[in-house]
Amino acid sequence: MLERMPGHDLYAKRQRIFVKHIWGSLQAKRWMVFAVLLGGFFLLPWLRIGDRPAVLFDIPARKFHILWMTFWPQDTYLLALLLISMALGLFLVTAIWGRLWCGFACPQTVGTSIYLEIERWIEGDRNQQMKLAKSPWTAEKIRKRVSKHALFILISLLFSFNVVAYFVPMPDLLNRTATLGLTPSNWFWLLFFFGLAYSDFGRFREQLCHGPCPYGRFQGVMLDPNSLVVTFNVERGEPRQFFRKEQERDAGDCVDCKLCVDVCPAGIDIRKGPQFECISCMRCVDACNTVMPKVGFKPNLIEIVSENQIAGKPQKTHPRLYVYAAVLVAMISLIGYRVVTHPITQVDVLRNRSFVYRELEDGRIANVYTVKAINMDNRAHTYKVVIDGLEAQFMGPAPVITAKSGEVVQASVALAVRPTNDDGHHVNRFTFALVDEESGKRLAEAKSTFVMPDKGQVKRDERPKV
């Protein structure tokens, strides 16, 4: 069961956590993941596809450009499917590997790790930082604190600038910044993301994981005895005893060096059992593995292991994992299919409601429609309106609609049909289609109806204005 560490009460005054530097095989893997994530985050706004950024969320134009695809407000359902898939993926990862996401890929963890390294570079390692914090304000202390916060501000500005570049093209943002032409909206979001990065990574850090973030609190529901979590081997490690050479030892392998506590960015003692504050950064694993060989003990006193493995029981796969995996594959397949078959044009048809039908002077029956073309492509299109499934004539020339990229254009279309000798009131179902005049391809279709009157009830009326 996940436990709460003493001193982490909701309203308790925060005690600053001084984190000792540690390096090992797991930390090397973490920083490789960090490098990939940070590289993608900072490089994407600079990449271009044709005459536009590779990734741009153009809110004023209501267009989201992601690589070679452009998405519109009509594609909001794809965002919902993506969020559901991400949640399922998180459930699956947690059930198998615990809080691997938190320790290796969460933006909070990545940002905090960078700021911790900056702090160590300027103020020294854990002991030097503790000594500096207790020392009086001298010129040296002021210099280090100013240097540290100056770098925090610089990194926060870079972070903020890069986030805004996902919504404003990078060349435009650079030009506005150089010419002091930033809009009020630009200023607001730049300051917002700057303040978020500076306060979160530089000040709050582990508090965000302990308080606002709900993931650590409900992870216990997703874990089972087969889930891999960071665990201290109690049977092997207890009772603890400080290591002394040539001294008879009647204790466990834990030498009570407390290095696992000193390197923890969450400020917990993993030896007290699993705790929801643990983010599975695995710093304690690397720290313990640097000590064990030095005192002649086997490594992995702290390791990534399941409850069943510790107890010597066989690993089992919970049925829910198959459910998570199956639903996740289905969701990803659906998203992939919808993206591949994503339309570049949509058409909506609304039949005129002010009258059901009109009889013309030559005996034909007319229905009037509003045809709305939505160009979701990155270039302009000219569409020819055609109909299928109905022997009708356009009143006037066949309508042609020209729409720029992202434009919605509507046209009024009147169709005339000559009545037959059939008796009774009937409705004819047919299809409107938009055909691209340049390529001749049919790009969009919409179903509609043509209403005919009952025979014997046809009344002469004036020609409709269309």
Coordinates of C-alpha atoms in Angstrom, one line a residue:
M1 CA 0.0 0.0 0.0
L2 CA 1.2 3.5 -0.8
E3 CA 2.0 5.5 2.3
R4 CA 2.3 9.2 3.0
M5 CA 5.6 10.4 4.3
P6 CA 5.6 12.3 7.6
G7 CA 6.1 16.0 7.1
H8 CA 4.2 16.1 3.8
D9 CA 1.0 17.4 5.2
L10 CA -1.1 19.5 2.8
Y11 CA -0.6 22.7 4.8
A12 CA 2.8 22.1 6.2
K13 CA 5.5 24.6 5.4
R14 CA 7.7 23.4 2.6
Q15 CA 11.2 22.3 3.6
R16 CA 13.6 22.8 0.7
I17 CA 15.0 19.5 -0.6
F18 CA 18.7 19.5 -1.3
V19 CA 19.4 16.8 -3.9
K20 CA 22.7 15.1 -4.2
H21 CA 24.1 14.4 -7.6
I22 CA 24.3 10.8 -8.7
W23 CA 25.2 9.1 -12.0
G24 CA 24.6 5.5 -13.1
S25 CA 23.3 3.4 -16.0
L26 CA 19.7 4.3 -15.3
Q27 CA 20.4 8.0 -15.1
A28 CA 22.3 7.8 -18.4
K29 CA 19.1 6.3 -20.0
R30 CA 17.0 9.0 -18.4
W31 CA 19.1 11.8 -19.9
M32 CA 19.1 10.1 -23.3
V33 CA 15.3 10.2 -23.2
F34 CA 15.4 13.9 -22.0
A35 CA 17.7 14.8 -24.9
V36 CA 15.3 13.3 -27.4
L37 CA 12.3 15.0 -25.9
L38 CA 14.0 18.4 -25.5
G39 CA 15.4 18.2 -29.0
G40 CA 12.0 17.6 -30.5
F41 CA 10.4 20.3 -28.4
F42 CA 12.9 23.0 -29.4
L43 CA 13.5 22.0 -33.0
L44 CA 9.9 21.5 -34.2
P45 CA 9.0 25.2 -34.4
W46 CA 12.0 25.7 -36.7
L47 CA 11.1 22.9 -39.2
R48 CA 9.1 23.9 -42.2
I49 CA 7.0 21.9 -44.7
G50 CA 6.7 24.0 -47.9
D51 CA 5.8 27.6 -46.9
R52 CA 4.5 26.8 -43.4
P53 CA 5.9 25.5 -40.1
A54 CA 5.8 21.7 -39.6
V55 CA 3.7 22.1 -36.4
L56 CA 1.6 25.2 -36.0
F57 CA -1.6 25.7 -34.0
D58 CA -3.1 28.6 -35.9
I59 CA -6.0 29.6 -33.6
P60 CA -7.0 32.8 -35.5
A61 CA -7.3 30.8 -38.7
R62 CA -8.8 27.8 -36.9
K63 CA -6.2 25.5 -38.5
F64 CA -3.9 23.0 -36.8
H65 CA -0.9 22.1 -39.0
I66 CA 0.8 18.9 -37.9
L67 CA 3.5 17.7 -40.4
W68 CA 1.7 17.2 -43.7
M69 CA -1.8 17.2 -42.3
T70 CA -4.1 20.2 -41.6
F71 CA -6.9 19.8 -39.0
W72 CA -9.9 22.0 -38.5
P73 CA -12.5 22.6 -35.8
Q74 CA -14.6 19.8 -37.4
D75 CA -11.8 17.4 -36.4
T76 CA -12.1 18.0 -32.7
Y77 CA -13.3 14.4 -32.3
L78 CA -9.7 13.3 -33.2
L79 CA -8.4 15.2 -30.3
A80 CA -10.9 13.4 -28.0
L81 CA -9.7 10.1 -29.4
L82 CA -6.1 11.1 -28.9
L83 CA -6.6 12.0 -25.3
I84 CA -8.4 8.8 -24.6
S85 CA -5.6 6.8 -26.3
M86 CA -3.0 8.7 -24.2
A87 CA -4.9 7.9 -21.0
L88 CA -5.2 4.2 -21.9
G89 CA -1.5 4.2 -22.8
L90 CA -0.7 5.7 -19.4
F91 CA -2.8 3.0 -17.6
L92 CA -1.1 0.3 -19.5
V93 CA 2.4 1.6 -18.8
T94 CA 1.6 2.1 -15.1
A95 CA 0.1 -1.4 -14.7
I96 CA 3.4 -2.9 -16.1
W97 CA 6.2 -0.5 -15.1
G98 CA 4.7 1.7 -12.4
R99 CA 5.4 5.5 -12.7
L100 CA 7.9 5.1 -15.6
W101 CA 6.2 8.1 -17.3
C102 CA 6.8 10.3 -14.3
G103 CA 10.5 9.4 -14.0
F104 CA 11.5 9.5 -17.7
A105 CA 9.1 11.6 -19.8
C106 CA 6.9 13.9 -17.7
P107 CA 7.7 17.6 -18.6
Q108 CA 7.7 18.4 -14.9
T109 CA 10.5 15.9 -14.3
V110 CA 12.5 17.0 -17.4
G111 CA 12.3 20.7 -16.5
T112 CA 13.1 20.1 -12.8
S113 CA 16.1 17.9 -13.6
I114 CA 17.6 20.7 -15.8
Y115 CA 17.1 23.3 -13.1
L116 CA 18.6 21.0 -10.5
E117 CA 21.7 20.6 -12.7
I118 CA 22.0 24.4 -13.1
E119 CA 21.7 24.7 -9.3
R120 CA 24.5 22.1 -8.7
W121 CA 26.7 23.7 -11.4
I122 CA 26.6 27.2 -9.7
E123 CA 26.1 26.4 -5.9
G124 CA 27.8 23.0 -5.7
D125 CA 26.5 19.6 -4.7
R126 CA 24.1 18.9 -1.8
N127 CA 26.5 19.7 1.1
Q128 CA 27.7 22.9 -0.5
Q129 CA 24.1 24.0 -1.1
M130 CA 23.0 23.3 2.5
K131 CA 26.0 25.2 3.8
L132 CA 25.3 28.2 1.4
A133 CA 21.7 28.3 2.5
K134 CA 22.7 28.6 6.2
S135 CA 25.5 31.1 5.6
P136 CA 24.9 34.9 6.0
W137 CA 24.5 37.0 3.0
T138 CA 28.0 37.7 1.6
A139 CA 29.1 39.0 -1.8
E140 CA 29.9 35.4 -2.8
K141 CA 26.4 34.1 -1.8
I142 CA 24.7 37.0 -3.6
R143 CA 26.8 36.3 -6.7
K144 CA 25.8 32.7 -6.8
R145 CA 22.2 33.3 -6.1
V146 CA 22.0 36.1 -8.8
S147 CA 23.8 33.8 -11.3
K148 CA 21.5 30.9 -10.6
H149 CA 18.3 32.9 -11.0
A150 CA 19.7 34.7 -14.0
L151 CA 20.1 31.3 -15.7
F152 CA 16.7 30.2 -14.4
I153 CA 15.2 33.3 -16.1
L154 CA 17.0 32.7 -19.3
I155 CA 15.9 29.1 -19.6
S156 CA 12.4 30.1 -18.6
L157 CA 12.3 32.7 -21.4
L158 CA 13.6 30.2 -23.9
F159 CA 10.9 27.7 -22.8
S160 CA 8.2 30.4 -23.0
F161 CA 9.3 31.7 -26.4
N162 CA 9.4 28.2 -27.8
V163 CA 5.9 27.3 -26.5
V164 CA 4.4 30.4 -28.1
A165 CA 6.2 29.5 -31.4
Y166 CA 3.8 26.6 -31.7
F167 CA 1.0 29.1 -32.0
V168 CA 2.8 32.0 -33.9
P169 CA 5.2 31.1 -36.7
M170 CA 8.8 31.4 -35.5
P171 CA 9.9 34.0 -38.2
D172 CA 6.9 36.2 -37.3
L173 CA 7.6 35.8 -33.6
L174 CA 11.3 36.7 -34.0
N175 CA 10.4 39.7 -36.2
R176 CA 7.8 41.0 -33.7
T177 CA 10.2 40.6 -30.8
A178 CA 13.0 42.4 -32.7
T179 CA 10.7 45.3 -33.7
L180 CA 8.8 45.4 -30.4
G181 CA 5.7 44.6 -32.3
L182 CA 4.3 41.8 -30.0
T183 CA 0.6 41.9 -29.6
P184 CA -1.1 42.0 -26.2
S185 CA -1.9 38.4 -26.6
N186 CA 1.7 37.5 -27.4
W187 CA 2.9 39.4 -24.3
F188 CA 0.3 37.6 -22.1
W189 CA 1.3 34.1 -23.1
L190 CA 5.0 34.8 -23.1
L191 CA 4.8 36.1 -19.5
F192 CA 2.4 33.3 -18.5
F193 CA 4.6 30.4 -19.7
F194 CA 7.7 32.2 -18.4
G195 CA 6.1 32.5 -14.9
L196 CA 5.0 28.9 -15.1
A197 CA 8.4 27.6 -15.9
Y198 CA 10.3 29.8 -13.5
S199 CA 8.0 29.1 -10.5
D200 CA 7.4 25.5 -11.2
F201 CA 10.9 24.2 -12.1
G202 CA 12.8 26.7 -10.0
R203 CA 10.6 26.9 -6.9
F204 CA 7.7 24.4 -6.5
R205 CA 9.3 21.3 -8.1
E206 CA 8.2 18.3 -6.1
Q207 CA 5.2 20.1 -4.6
L208 CA 3.4 19.9 -8.0
C209 CA 3.8 16.1 -7.8
H210 CA 2.7 15.9 -4.1
G211 CA -0.3 18.2 -4.5
P212 CA -2.0 19.3 -7.7
C213 CA -1.0 16.2 -9.9
P214 CA -3.6 13.5 -9.3
Y215 CA -1.6 10.7 -11.0
G216 CA 0.5 9.8 -8.0
R217 CA -2.7 9.4 -5.9
F218 CA -4.7 7.1 -8.2
Q219 CA -1.7 5.0 -9.4
G220 CA -2.4 2.6 -6.5
V221 CA -5.6 1.6 -8.3
M222 CA -3.7 0.5 -11.4
L223 CA -0.9 -1.3 -9.6
D224 CA -1.0 -5.0 -8.8
P225 CA 1.5 -7.6 -7.3
N226 CA 2.9 -8.0 -10.9
S227 CA 3.6 -4.3 -11.5
L228 CA 7.3 -3.3 -11.5
V229 CA 8.0 -0.5 -9.0
V230 CA 11.1 0.9 -7.2
T231 CA 11.4 -1.3 -4.1
F232 CA 13.8 -1.7 -1.2
N233 CA 14.4 -5.4 -0.5
V234 CA 13.4 -5.5 3.2
E235 CA 14.2 -9.1 3.8
R236 CA 17.7 -8.6 2.4
G237 CA 18.4 -5.1 3.8
E238 CA 17.0 -5.2 7.3
P239 CA 18.1 -4.6 10.0
R240 CA 20.3 -1.8 8.9
Q241 CA 23.7 -1.3 10.3
F242 CA 26.5 1.1 9.4
F243 CA 29.4 -0.6 7.6
R244 CA 32.8 -0.8 9.3
K245 CA 35.7 -2.8 8.0
E246 CA 36.8 -5.9 9.9
Q247 CA 33.8 -5.7 12.1
E248 CA 31.6 -8.7 12.6
R249 CA 28.3 -7.9 11.0
D250 CA 25.0 -9.2 12.3
A251 CA 22.6 -7.2 10.1
G252 CA 21.2 -6.8 6.6
D253 CA 22.9 -5.5 3.6
C254 CA 21.7 -1.9 4.1
V255 CA 24.6 0.1 5.5
D256 CA 22.4 3.0 6.4
C257 CA 24.4 5.5 4.4
K258 CA 21.2 7.4 3.5
L259 CA 22.5 8.1 0.0
C260 CA 19.2 6.8 -1.4
V261 CA 17.5 9.6 0.6
D262 CA 20.0 12.3 -0.3
V263 CA 19.6 11.8 -4.1
C264 CA 15.8 11.6 -4.0
P265 CA 14.2 14.8 -5.6
A266 CA 10.9 14.0 -3.9
G267 CA 12.5 13.9 -0.4
I268 CA 11.3 10.4 0.5
D269 CA 13.0 7.4 2.1
I270 CA 12.4 4.4 -0.2
R271 CA 13.3 2.1 2.6
K272 CA 10.0 2.8 4.3
G273 CA 8.1 1.2 1.5
P274 CA 6.3 2.3 -1.6
Q275 CA 5.0 5.9 -1.4
F276 CA 2.8 7.9 -3.8
E277 CA 5.4 10.7 -3.8
C278 CA 7.9 8.4 -5.6
I279 CA 8.2 9.3 -9.3
S280 CA 10.3 6.3 -10.3
C281 CA 13.3 8.4 -11.3
M282 CA 15.5 5.5 -10.1
R283 CA 18.2 7.8 -8.7
C284 CA 18.0 5.7 -5.5
V285 CA 18.7 2.6 -7.5
D286 CA 21.9 4.1 -9.0
A287 CA 22.9 5.5 -5.7
C288 CA 22.6 2.2 -3.9
N289 CA 24.4 0.3 -6.7
T290 CA 27.4 2.6 -6.3
V291 CA 27.7 1.7 -2.6
M292 CA 27.0 -2.1 -2.6
P293 CA 30.1 -3.1 -4.6
K294 CA 32.3 -0.9 -2.4
V295 CA 31.3 -2.8 0.7
G296 CA 31.4 -6.2 -0.9
F297 CA 27.6 -6.8 -1.2
K298 CA 25.6 -7.7 -4.2
P299 CA 24.0 -4.8 -6.1
N300 CA 20.2 -4.2 -6.5
L301 CA 19.3 -3.9 -2.9
I302 CA 17.0 -1.3 -4.3
E303 CA 15.6 -2.3 -7.7
I304 CA 12.8 -2.3 -10.1
V305 CA 10.9 -5.3 -9.1
S306 CA 7.3 -6.6 -8.5
E307 CA 5.9 -7.8 -5.3
N308 CA 5.6 -11.3 -6.7
Q309 CA 9.2 -11.4 -7.7
I310 CA 10.3 -10.4 -4.2
A311 CA 8.1 -13.1 -2.7
G312 CA 9.5 -15.7 -5.2
K313 CA 6.1 -16.1 -6.9
P314 CA 5.7 -16.4 -10.6
Q315 CA 4.8 -13.3 -12.6
K316 CA 1.2 -13.3 -14.0
T317 CA -0.4 -11.0 -16.5
H318 CA -3.6 -9.5 -15.3
P319 CA -6.5 -9.8 -17.7
R320 CA -7.0 -6.0 -17.7
L321 CA -3.7 -5.6 -19.4
Y322 CA -5.1 -7.4 -22.4
V323 CA -8.1 -5.1 -22.3
Y324 CA -6.0 -2.0 -22.1
A325 CA -3.8 -3.2 -25.0
A326 CA -6.7 -4.2 -27.2
V327 CA -8.6 -1.0 -26.7
L328 CA -5.4 1.0 -27.2
V329 CA -4.6 -0.7 -30.5
A330 CA -8.2 -0.2 -31.6
M331 CA -8.1 3.5 -30.8
I332 CA -4.7 4.1 -32.5
S333 CA -5.9 2.2 -35.5
L334 CA -9.1 4.3 -35.7
I335 CA -7.1 7.5 -35.4
G336 CA -4.6 6.3 -38.1
Y337 CA -7.5 5.4 -40.4
R338 CA -9.2 8.8 -39.9
V339 CA -6.0 10.6 -40.5
V340 CA -5.2 8.7 -43.6
T341 CA -8.7 9.2 -45.0
H342 CA -8.9 12.7 -43.7
P343 CA -11.0 14.8 -46.2
I344 CA -9.8 18.0 -47.8
T345 CA -13.3 19.2 -48.5
Q346 CA -16.7 19.0 -46.8
V347 CA -20.1 19.9 -48.1
D348 CA -23.3 20.6 -46.2
V349 CA -26.7 20.9 -47.8
L350 CA -29.8 22.6 -46.4
R351 CA -33.1 22.5 -48.2
N352 CA -35.1 25.7 -48.2
R353 CA -37.6 25.6 -45.3
S354 CA -39.7 28.7 -46.3
F355 CA -41.6 26.5 -48.8
V356 CA -41.6 22.7 -49.4
Y357 CA -41.8 23.0 -53.2
R358 CA -43.0 25.3 -56.0
E359 CA -44.7 24.5 -59.3
L360 CA -43.2 26.4 -62.2
E361 CA -45.2 27.8 -65.2
D362 CA -44.1 24.9 -67.4
G363 CA -45.4 22.3 -64.9
R364 CA -42.1 21.3 -63.4
I365 CA -41.6 21.1 -59.6
A366 CA -38.8 23.1 -58.0
N367 CA -36.9 22.7 -54.7
V368 CA -34.3 25.2 -53.5
Y369 CA -31.2 24.3 -51.5
T370 CA -28.3 26.1 -49.9
V371 CA -25.0 24.2 -50.6
K372 CA -22.1 25.1 -48.3
A373 CA -18.5 24.1 -49.4
I374 CA -15.8 23.9 -46.7
N375 CA -12.3 24.0 -48.2
M376 CA -10.0 22.2 -45.6
D377 CA -7.0 22.0 -48.0
N378 CA -3.9 24.2 -47.9
R379 CA -4.8 25.8 -51.3
A380 CA -7.8 27.2 -53.1
H381 CA -10.2 24.9 -55.0
T382 CA -12.9 25.5 -57.5
Y383 CA -15.8 23.0 -57.2
K384 CA -18.5 22.1 -59.7
V385 CA -21.8 21.0 -58.0
V386 CA -23.3 17.8 -59.5
I387 CA -26.2 15.6 -58.4
D388 CA -26.7 11.8 -58.5
G389 CA -29.8 9.7 -58.1
L390 CA -32.3 12.3 -59.4
E391 CA -33.4 13.2 -62.9
A392 CA -33.4 16.9 -62.4
Q393 CA -32.2 20.0 -64.1
F394 CA -30.4 23.0 -62.6
M395 CA -32.4 26.2 -63.0
G396 CA -29.7 28.1 -64.7
P397 CA -26.1 27.0 -65.3
A398 CA -24.5 24.4 -63.1
P399 CA -23.2 26.2 -60.0
V400 CA -19.5 26.6 -59.5
I401 CA -18.0 27.4 -56.1
T402 CA -14.6 28.8 -55.5
A403 CA -13.2 28.6 -52.0
K404 CA -9.8 29.7 -50.7
S405 CA -7.9 27.6 -48.1
G406 CA -9.9 27.5 -44.9
E407 CA -12.8 29.3 -46.5
V408 CA -16.5 28.4 -46.2
V409 CA -18.6 29.4 -49.3
Q410 CA -22.2 28.8 -49.8
A411 CA -24.4 29.0 -52.9
S412 CA -28.1 28.8 -53.6
V413 CA -29.0 25.9 -55.9
A414 CA -32.5 25.3 -57.5
L415 CA -33.5 22.0 -59.0
A416 CA -36.5 21.3 -61.2
V417 CA -38.2 18.0 -61.9
R418 CA -41.0 17.2 -64.2
P419 CA -43.8 15.3 -62.4
T420 CA -44.6 11.7 -63.5
N421 CA -48.0 9.9 -63.6
D422 CA -47.3 8.3 -60.2
D423 CA -50.0 8.9 -57.6
G424 CA -49.4 9.9 -54.1
H425 CA -47.0 12.1 -52.1
H426 CA -43.3 11.0 -52.4
V427 CA -39.8 12.0 -51.5
N428 CA -36.9 11.4 -53.7
R429 CA -33.5 10.8 -52.1
F430 CA -30.4 11.9 -54.0
T431 CA -26.8 13.1 -53.5
F432 CA -25.1 16.4 -53.9
A433 CA -21.4 16.2 -54.8
L434 CA -18.5 18.6 -55.2
V435 CA -16.1 17.8 -58.1
D436 CA -12.7 19.5 -58.3
E437 CA -12.6 21.3 -61.6
E438 CA -8.8 21.0 -61.8
S439 CA -8.4 17.3 -61.1
G440 CA -11.9 16.0 -61.9
K441 CA -12.0 14.2 -58.5
R442 CA -15.1 13.9 -56.5
L443 CA -14.1 15.5 -53.1
A444 CA -17.2 15.5 -51.0
E445 CA -20.8 14.3 -50.9
A446 CA -24.0 15.0 -49.0
K447 CA -27.4 13.3 -49.0
S448 CA -30.5 15.4 -49.5
T449 CA -34.2 15.0 -50.5
F450 CA -36.4 16.3 -53.3
V451 CA -40.1 16.7 -52.3
M452 CA -42.9 16.2 -54.9
P453 CA -46.5 17.1 -54.4
D454 CA -49.5 14.8 -54.3
K455 CA -51.0 14.4 -57.8
G456 CA -54.2 16.5 -58.1
Q457 CA -53.0 18.9 -55.4
V458 CA -50.5 20.8 -57.5
K459 CA -51.2 24.4 -57.6
R460 CA -49.7 26.9 -60.0
D461 CA -47.4 29.3 -58.3
E462 CA -44.9 31.9 -59.2
R463 CA -41.4 31.0 -60.3
P464 CA -39.1 30.9 -57.2
K465 CA -36.4 33.4 -56.9
V466 CA -33.1 31.6 -57.0

